mmCIF file of C-alpha atoms in Angstrom:
data_model
loop_
_atom_site.group_PDB
_atom_site.id
_atom_site.type_symbol
_atom_site.label_atom_id
_atom_site.label_comp_id
_atom_site.label_asym_id
_atom_site.label_seq_id
_atom_site.Cartn_x
_atom_site.Cartn_y
_atom_site.Cartn_z
ATOM 1 C CA MET A 1 10.592 11.867 25.469
ATOM 2 C CA LYS A 2 11.832 8.444 24.219
ATOM 3 C CA LYS A 3 12.212 8.386 20.355
ATOM 4 C CA THR A 4 10.149 5.981 17.821
ATOM 5 C CA ALA A 5 10.367 4.774 14.529
ATOM 6 C CA VAL A 6 7.358 3.668 12.238
ATOM 7 C CA LEU A 7 8.411 1.206 9.388
ATOM 8 C CA PHE A 8 5.490 0.690 6.609
ATOM 9 C CA LEU A 9 6.719 -2.550 5.148
ATOM 10 C CA ALA A 10 5.914 -2.309 1.037
ATOM 11 C CA HIS A 11 7.290 -4.194 -2.024
ATOM 12 C CA SER A 12 6.184 -2.278 -4.267
ATOM 13 C CA MET A 13 5.837 1.322 -5.082
ATOM 14 C CA ASN A 14 2.755 3.755 -6.443
ATOM 15 C CA ALA A 15 0.850 6.111 -5.780
ATOM 16 C CA GLU A 16 -1.618 4.254 -3.120
ATOM 17 C CA LEU A 17 0.614 2.899 -0.641
ATOM 18 C CA LEU A 18 3.099 6.180 -0.438
ATOM 19 C CA ARG A 19 -0.528 7.304 -0.173
ATOM 20 C CA ARG A 20 -1.437 5.451 2.717
ATOM 21 C CA PHE A 21 2.465 6.283 4.236
ATOM 22 C CA ARG A 22 1.771 9.530 3.886
ATOM 23 C CA LEU A 23 -1.803 8.869 6.500
ATOM 24 C CA ILE A 24 1.000 7.329 8.627
ATOM 25 C CA ALA A 25 3.657 9.809 8.429
ATOM 26 C CA ASP A 26 1.880 12.807 8.286
ATOM 27 C CA GLN A 27 -0.031 12.805 11.348
ATOM 28 C CA LEU A 28 2.390 11.016 14.192
ATOM 29 C CA PRO A 29 2.893 12.658 17.804
ATOM 30 C CA GLY A 30 6.227 14.255 18.780
ATOM 31 C CA GLY A 31 8.894 11.967 19.253
ATOM 32 C CA VAL A 32 7.243 9.038 16.605
ATOM 33 C CA GLU A 33 9.432 9.266 12.837
ATOM 34 C CA ALA A 34 8.581 6.691 10.100
ATOM 35 C CA PHE A 35 9.972 5.254 7.209
ATOM 36 C CA PHE A 36 9.510 3.495 3.832
ATOM 37 C CA ALA A 37 10.299 0.111 4.273
ATOM 38 C CA LEU A 38 11.083 -1.253 1.044
ATOM 39 C CA ASP A 39 12.184 -4.734 -0.432
ATOM 40 C CA ALA A 40 13.831 -4.099 -3.068
ATOM 41 C CA THR A 41 14.772 -7.101 -3.253
ATOM 42 C CA ARG A 42 13.353 -7.308 -6.604
ATOM 43 C CA THR A 43 14.780 -4.658 -9.691
ATOM 44 C CA ARG A 44 11.294 -3.871 -11.049
ATOM 45 C CA VAL A 45 10.397 -2.200 -6.629
ATOM 46 C CA CYS A 46 14.454 -0.788 -7.401
ATOM 47 C CA ASP A 47 12.854 0.976 -10.896
ATOM 48 C CA ARG A 48 9.961 2.625 -9.464
ATOM 49 C CA ILE A 49 12.126 5.041 -7.099
ATOM 50 C CA SER A 50 12.463 8.794 -8.189
ATOM 51 C CA LYS A 51 15.172 11.140 -7.554
ATOM 52 C CA LYS A 52 11.449 13.518 -5.762
ATOM 53 C CA LEU A 53 11.001 10.873 -4.376
ATOM 54 C CA ALA A 54 13.622 9.958 -2.634
ATOM 55 C CA ARG A 55 14.544 12.895 -1.823
ATOM 56 C CA GLN A 56 10.332 14.303 -0.307
ATOM 57 C CA THR A 57 10.653 10.357 1.479
ATOM 58 C CA ASN A 58 11.935 8.668 4.664
ATOM 59 C CA LEU A 59 12.912 5.586 2.577
ATOM 60 C CA PHE A 60 14.939 2.810 4.284
ATOM 61 C CA ILE A 61 15.432 0.911 1.633
ATOM 62 C CA PHE A 62 16.350 -3.383 2.234
ATOM 63 C CA SER A 63 17.072 -6.382 0.528
ATOM 64 C CA ARG A 64 17.225 -10.210 0.737
ATOM 65 C CA GLU A 65 21.159 -10.287 0.805
ATOM 66 C CA ILE A 66 21.455 -7.125 3.108
ATOM 67 C CA LEU A 67 19.536 -9.024 5.874
ATOM 68 C CA SER A 68 21.240 -12.523 4.806
ATOM 69 C CA LYS A 69 24.549 -10.485 6.428
ATOM 70 C CA LEU A 70 22.609 -10.234 9.626
ATOM 71 C CA PRO A 71 24.261 -12.360 11.657
ATOM 72 C CA TYR A 72 22.372 -14.381 12.623
ATOM 73 C CA ARG A 73 22.564 -17.672 11.074
ATOM 74 C CA ARG A 74 18.398 -17.644 10.761
ATOM 75 C CA ALA A 75 19.622 -15.015 9.058
ATOM 76 C CA ARG A 76 21.356 -17.535 6.662
ATOM 77 C CA GLU A 77 19.012 -20.094 6.732
ATOM 78 C CA GLU A 78 15.521 -19.822 6.896
ATOM 79 C CA TRP A 79 14.444 -18.747 4.038
ATOM 80 C CA ARG A 80 11.777 -19.851 1.866
ATOM 81 C CA GLY A 81 11.588 -17.782 -0.776
ATOM 82 C CA ARG A 82 13.919 -14.009 -1.781
ATOM 83 C CA SER A 83 11.009 -12.659 0.564
ATOM 84 C CA VAL A 84 10.911 -11.852 3.939
ATOM 85 C CA VAL A 85 7.272 -13.401 4.203
ATOM 86 C CA PRO A 86 6.371 -15.850 4.660
ATOM 87 C CA GLY A 87 7.808 -15.692 9.377
ATOM 88 C CA LEU A 88 11.340 -13.439 8.600
ATOM 89 C CA GLN A 89 10.064 -10.645 8.352
ATOM 90 C CA ASP A 90 11.674 -9.712 12.090
ATOM 91 C CA LEU A 91 14.137 -9.809 10.618
ATOM 92 C CA VAL A 92 13.690 -5.751 9.737
ATOM 93 C CA PRO A 93 13.766 -3.822 12.373
ATOM 94 C CA GLN A 94 16.959 -6.037 13.198
ATOM 95 C CA LEU A 95 19.013 -4.749 10.976
ATOM 96 C CA PHE A 96 17.150 -0.600 11.073
ATOM 97 C CA ARG A 97 17.407 -1.299 14.542
ATOM 98 C CA ARG A 98 21.306 -1.249 14.049
ATOM 99 C CA LEU A 99 21.450 1.420 12.118
ATOM 100 C CA ASN A 100 19.077 3.708 13.545
ATOM 101 C CA PRO A 101 20.017 2.662 17.483
ATOM 102 C CA GLU A 102 18.638 5.707 18.384
ATOM 103 C CA PHE A 103 14.902 4.767 18.272
ATOM 104 C CA ASP A 104 14.402 3.030 21.900
ATOM 105 C CA TYR A 105 10.540 1.829 20.181
ATOM 106 C CA ILE A 106 9.942 -0.148 16.305
ATOM 107 C CA TYR A 107 6.914 -0.688 15.170
ATOM 108 C CA PHE A 108 6.173 -2.396 12.083
ATOM 109 C CA VAL A 109 3.213 -2.018 9.739
ATOM 110 C CA GLU A 110 2.589 -3.704 6.865
ATOM 111 C CA TYR A 111 0.760 -1.858 3.393
ATOM 112 C CA ASP A 112 -2.064 -3.667 3.457
ATOM 113 C CA ILE A 113 -3.324 -2.330 7.036
ATOM 114 C CA LEU A 114 -5.836 1.105 7.469
ATOM 115 C CA TYR A 115 -6.840 3.308 10.449
ATOM 116 C CA THR A 116 -10.231 4.868 10.394
ATOM 117 C CA GLY A 117 -9.144 6.157 12.919
ATOM 118 C CA GLU A 118 -6.404 9.446 13.830
ATOM 119 C CA TRP A 119 -2.843 7.270 12.993
ATOM 120 C CA LYS A 120 -1.807 10.077 15.893
ATOM 121 C CA ASN A 121 -3.981 8.933 18.311
ATOM 122 C CA PHE A 122 -3.323 5.405 18.017
ATOM 123 C CA PHE A 123 0.604 5.952 18.359
ATOM 124 C CA ALA A 124 0.198 8.288 21.321
ATOM 125 C CA HIS A 125 -1.647 5.911 22.953
ATOM 126 C CA PHE A 126 0.864 3.385 23.026
ATOM 127 C CA GLN A 127 2.931 5.375 23.783
ATOM 128 C CA GLU A 128 2.394 4.791 27.467
ATOM 129 C CA SER A 129 2.453 1.842 27.266
ATOM 130 C CA ASP A 130 6.194 0.510 28.397
ATOM 131 C CA ALA A 131 5.710 -3.556 26.736
ATOM 132 C CA SER A 132 8.807 -4.471 24.410
ATOM 133 C CA PHE A 133 6.602 -6.066 21.870
ATOM 134 C CA LEU A 134 2.908 -4.946 21.098
ATOM 135 C CA THR A 135 0.967 -7.144 18.543
ATOM 136 C CA THR A 136 -2.076 -8.646 17.587
ATOM 137 C CA SER A 137 -4.316 -11.980 19.083
ATOM 138 C CA ILE A 138 -1.509 -12.897 20.773
ATOM 139 C CA ALA A 139 -2.809 -16.773 22.131
ATOM 140 C CA PRO A 140 -0.988 -19.413 24.264
ATOM 141 C CA LYS A 141 -0.436 -23.110 22.182
ATOM 142 C CA SER A 142 -2.695 -24.436 24.455
ATOM 143 C CA GLU A 143 -5.240 -22.002 23.602
ATOM 144 C CA VAL A 144 -4.763 -22.783 20.001
ATOM 145 C CA PRO A 145 -2.736 -26.341 20.342
ATOM 146 C CA VAL A 146 -3.164 -27.490 16.266
ATOM 147 C CA TRP A 147 -1.771 -23.504 14.593
ATOM 148 C CA GLU A 148 0.457 -23.906 11.356
ATOM 149 C CA HIS A 149 2.792 -22.540 12.257
ATOM 150 C CA PHE A 150 3.658 -24.001 15.878
ATOM 151 C CA ALA A 151 5.644 -26.827 13.528
ATOM 152 C CA THR A 152 7.519 -24.009 12.661
ATOM 153 C CA PHE A 153 9.662 -24.087 16.432
ATOM 154 C CA GLN A 154 12.552 -24.704 17.836
ATOM 155 C CA PRO A 155 13.971 -23.886 21.063
ATOM 156 C CA ASP A 156 17.075 -24.468 22.670
ATOM 157 C CA ARG A 157 15.325 -26.093 25.276
ATOM 158 C CA PRO A 158 11.186 -27.949 25.896
ATOM 159 C CA LEU A 159 8.743 -25.113 26.904
ATOM 160 C CA PRO A 160 5.374 -25.595 27.834
ATOM 161 C CA GLU A 161 1.829 -25.149 25.484
ATOM 162 C CA THR A 162 1.163 -21.996 28.425
ATOM 163 C CA HIS A 163 5.008 -20.306 27.555
ATOM 164 C CA ILE A 164 4.358 -20.557 23.691
ATOM 165 C CA ILE A 165 2.919 -17.287 22.146
ATOM 166 C CA ARG A 166 0.939 -17.010 19.054
ATOM 167 C CA GLY A 167 0.218 -13.546 18.040
ATOM 168 C CA PHE A 168 -1.355 -12.098 14.695
ATOM 169 C CA MET A 169 1.574 -9.598 13.571
ATOM 170 C CA PRO A 170 0.682 -7.230 10.511
ATOM 171 C CA ILE A 171 1.478 -4.781 12.999
ATOM 172 C CA CYS A 172 3.894 -5.341 16.196
ATOM 173 C CA ARG A 173 6.029 -2.527 17.388
ATOM 174 C CA TYR A 174 8.927 -4.128 19.179
ATOM 175 C CA SER A 175 11.547 -2.336 22.022
ATOM 176 C CA THR A 176 15.637 -2.147 21.596
ATOM 177 C CA GLU A 177 15.324 -5.013 24.535
ATOM 178 C CA GLY A 178 13.172 -7.198 23.427
ATOM 179 C CA LEU A 179 14.808 -7.239 19.629
ATOM 180 C CA LEU A 180 18.252 -8.113 22.259
ATOM 181 C CA ALA A 181 16.748 -10.794 23.747
ATOM 182 C CA LEU A 182 15.433 -12.035 20.387
ATOM 183 C CA GLU A 183 18.410 -11.869 18.262
ATOM 184 C CA GLU A 184 20.894 -13.214 21.889
ATOM 185 C CA ARG A 185 17.643 -16.501 21.083
ATOM 186 C CA TYR A 186 18.750 -16.841 17.658
ATOM 187 C CA ARG A 187 22.209 -17.443 19.067
ATOM 188 C CA ARG A 188 21.381 -20.272 20.975
ATOM 189 C CA GLY A 189 19.902 -22.330 18.183
ATOM 190 C CA TRP A 190 15.563 -20.649 18.211
ATOM 191 C CA ARG A 191 13.585 -21.008 15.064
ATOM 192 C CA GLY A 192 10.748 -20.719 13.610
ATOM 193 C CA HIS A 193 8.189 -18.648 11.903
ATOM 194 C CA HIS A 194 8.347 -15.036 13.333
ATOM 195 C CA GLU A 195 4.821 -15.017 14.746
ATOM 196 C CA VAL A 196 6.054 -17.110 16.953
ATOM 197 C CA LEU A 197 9.392 -17.111 17.693
ATOM 198 C CA VAL A 198 8.941 -13.286 18.960
ATOM 199 C CA PRO A 199 5.982 -13.937 21.272
ATOM 200 C CA THR A 200 7.647 -16.922 23.297
ATOM 201 C CA ALA A 201 11.410 -14.735 22.615
ATOM 202 C CA ILE A 202 10.065 -11.549 24.150
ATOM 203 C CA LEU A 203 7.929 -14.140 26.457
ATOM 204 C CA ASP A 204 10.806 -16.339 28.115
ATOM 205 C CA ALA A 205 12.969 -13.616 28.237
ATOM 206 C CA GLY A 206 11.265 -12.118 31.110
ATOM 207 C CA LEU A 207 9.506 -8.803 29.378
ATOM 208 C CA LYS A 208 6.044 -7.467 29.225
ATOM 209 C CA LEU A 209 4.296 -8.786 25.770
ATOM 210 C CA GLU A 210 0.779 -6.531 25.673
ATOM 211 C CA ASP A 211 -1.983 -6.948 23.116
ATOM 212 C CA PHE A 212 -2.739 -3.393 21.584
ATOM 213 C CA GLY A 213 -6.307 -4.894 22.336
ATOM 214 C CA GLY A 214 -8.685 -6.923 21.203
ATOM 215 C CA ASP A 215 -9.680 -9.852 23.443
ATOM 216 C CA GLY A 216 -7.808 -12.342 26.142
ATOM 217 C CA SER A 217 -5.316 -11.859 29.331
ATOM 218 C CA PHE A 218 -2.895 -9.605 27.330
ATOM 219 C CA VAL A 219 -5.008 -6.868 26.399
ATOM 220 C CA ARG A 220 -3.987 -4.302 28.894
ATOM 221 C CA LYS A 221 -7.423 -2.946 30.923
ATOM 222 C CA GLY A 222 -9.555 -0.394 28.713
ATOM 223 C CA ASN A 223 -8.428 -1.132 25.355
ATOM 224 C CA GLU A 224 -10.160 -5.018 25.498
ATOM 225 C CA ASN A 225 -11.945 -4.801 21.718
ATOM 226 C CA ARG A 226 -10.722 -0.972 21.801
ATOM 227 C CA PHE A 227 -9.059 -1.560 18.250
ATOM 228 C CA TYR A 228 -9.773 -3.400 16.814
ATOM 229 C CA THR A 229 -11.826 -6.870 17.110
ATOM 230 C CA SER A 230 -10.915 -10.886 15.702
ATOM 231 C CA SER A 231 -11.544 -13.856 16.993
ATOM 232 C CA ARG A 232 -8.687 -15.331 18.290
ATOM 233 C CA LEU A 233 -9.109 -18.472 18.501
ATOM 234 C CA ALA A 234 -10.192 -19.387 15.352
ATOM 235 C CA GLU A 235 -8.183 -20.293 12.197
ATOM 236 C CA ASN A 236 -8.426 -16.809 10.304
ATOM 237 C CA PHE A 237 -9.777 -14.523 13.081
ATOM 238 C CA ALA A 238 -12.991 -14.062 11.103
ATOM 239 C CA PRO A 239 -15.418 -12.063 11.891
ATOM 240 C CA GLY A 240 -14.098 -9.666 12.768
ATOM 241 C CA SER A 241 -11.847 -5.891 11.399
ATOM 242 C CA PHE A 242 -7.803 -7.735 11.805
ATOM 243 C CA VAL A 243 -8.086 -11.246 10.350
ATOM 244 C CA PHE A 244 -5.792 -13.314 8.329
ATOM 245 C CA ILE A 245 -8.239 -13.909 5.262
ATOM 246 C CA PRO A 246 -9.900 -12.633 3.196
ATOM 247 C CA GLY A 247 -10.505 -9.139 5.083
ATOM 248 C CA PRO A 248 -12.565 -7.017 7.032
ATOM 249 C CA SER A 249 -15.491 -8.671 7.639
ATOM 250 C CA GLU A 250 -17.475 -5.999 10.209
ATOM 251 C CA VAL A 251 -15.718 -2.547 11.348
ATOM 252 C CA PRO A 252 -17.410 -0.713 14.475
ATOM 253 C CA ARG A 253 -19.046 2.606 13.597
ATOM 254 C CA ASP A 254 -18.515 3.845 17.493
ATOM 255 C CA ARG A 255 -14.721 3.384 17.689
ATOM 256 C CA PRO A 256 -11.647 4.135 15.694
ATOM 257 C CA VAL A 257 -10.015 -0.067 14.389
ATOM 258 C CA LEU A 258 -7.274 -1.356 12.354
ATOM 259 C CA MET A 259 -8.335 -3.099 9.518
ATOM 260 C CA HIS A 260 -6.221 -6.006 7.739
ATOM 261 C CA PRO A 261 -5.994 -6.423 4.769
ATOM 262 C CA CYS A 262 -6.837 -4.130 2.875
ATOM 263 C CA LYS A 263 -5.185 -4.626 -0.176
ATOM 264 C CA THR A 264 -4.475 -3.008 -3.392
ATOM 265 C CA SER A 265 -2.973 -2.602 -6.361
ATOM 266 C CA LEU A 266 0.545 -2.781 -6.540
ATOM 267 C CA GLY A 267 1.607 -2.655 -10.276
ATOM 268 C CA LEU A 268 3.482 0.760 -11.791
ATOM 269 C CA ASP A 269 0.388 3.457 -12.091
ATOM 270 C CA LEU A 270 0.596 6.472 -13.770
ATOM 271 C CA ARG A 271 1.127 8.860 -12.077
ATOM 272 C CA THR A 272 4.792 7.449 -9.926
ATOM 273 C CA LEU A 273 5.690 6.743 -14.148
ATOM 274 C CA ILE A 274 5.182 10.395 -15.144
ATOM 275 C CA ASP A 275 7.224 10.620 -11.568
ATOM 276 C CA LEU A 276 10.004 8.896 -13.170
ATOM 277 C CA ILE A 277 10.452 10.093 -16.830
ATOM 278 C CA PHE A 278 9.994 14.074 -16.087
ATOM 279 C CA THR A 279 12.757 13.299 -12.396
ATOM 280 C CA GLY A 280 14.327 10.228 -12.962
ATOM 281 C CA ARG A 281 15.452 7.419 -11.364
ATOM 282 C CA HIS A 282 17.320 7.164 -7.749
ATOM 283 C CA ASP A 283 19.844 5.764 -7.777
ATOM 284 C CA VAL A 284 18.996 2.523 -5.090
ATOM 285 C CA ALA A 285 21.907 0.136 -6.596
ATOM 286 C CA SER A 286 24.529 2.455 -4.167
ATOM 287 C CA THR A 287 21.980 2.857 -1.560
ATOM 288 C CA LEU A 288 22.241 -1.133 -1.399
ATOM 289 C CA SER A 289 26.218 -0.991 -1.781
ATOM 290 C CA LYS A 290 26.544 1.734 1.056
ATOM 291 C CA CYS A 291 24.396 -0.662 3.437
ATOM 292 C CA LEU A 292 25.561 -4.118 2.201
ATOM 293 C CA SER A 293 29.019 -2.442 3.773
ATOM 294 C CA ASP A 294 28.124 -1.096 6.580
ATOM 295 C CA PRO A 295 30.035 -2.941 9.604
ATOM 296 C CA ARG A 296 26.300 -2.244 11.305
ATOM 297 C CA VAL A 297 24.963 -5.282 8.938
ATOM 298 C CA SER A 298 27.470 -7.902 10.573
ATOM 299 C CA ALA A 299 28.805 -6.904 13.344
ATOM 300 C CA THR A 300 28.432 -10.836 16.211
ATOM 301 C CA ARG A 301 27.482 -7.633 19.235
ATOM 302 C CA SER A 302 25.192 -4.343 18.559
#
């Protein structure tokens, strides 16, 4: 059986975020393992991780400093702030792949996604898919020519508009093969926002691109509007259950669906504070230092 990792991405730590993570982690099918992927770029985030939490949770801790050590020009030069948001989220699964090569597939799930059914059934359904990349609201530039992030895209050669692809990627799944194809295009000088760079690279490599289930030609037969709804060609994907902003405007009651964005407070709550007081803080600095010194992070070939 192929092994799959689920990276639950957050840039804070509190009881509600842990609850959302455990909704995923506690109901996974065989061969799937969940990790709390925490962006520890900011000190206050590091100070919220207790020793108890570190013992009980699969933590994958990263920072801008670590991601910048990846041997890609993209990882050194394309930052638009301290965070991977906006546009560099693809560096996180690349780092994870290098440190955890035993996984064949890597899901990326942002903290503000909810699923109205059991996550176990969602992941089990897509174990059947051999796609190198799965995401939502996939469309070629020929269908959405004015999307803002197309302007950031710089491939190494001209591509027809039908081969320049946009995806909406708060949730997505990479295969190892897909990540390696993407890495090869980093080396060839490809640049741009990850929501155009990644799906276009997958298609350019001749690999399979699949939509989780809205509409359009990339949706597998039988999955049409099954796992989320959106207005795929609209600016903010609204109306639908999975949109950009301001939030879900329709949630079907006859089937479970993905919902986005479902924001929550990112502040320090009393439960997390009590846990810190009674169990102490986890030594995040040593975790980050160990990762920084790992030769796999900066290896030219992986």
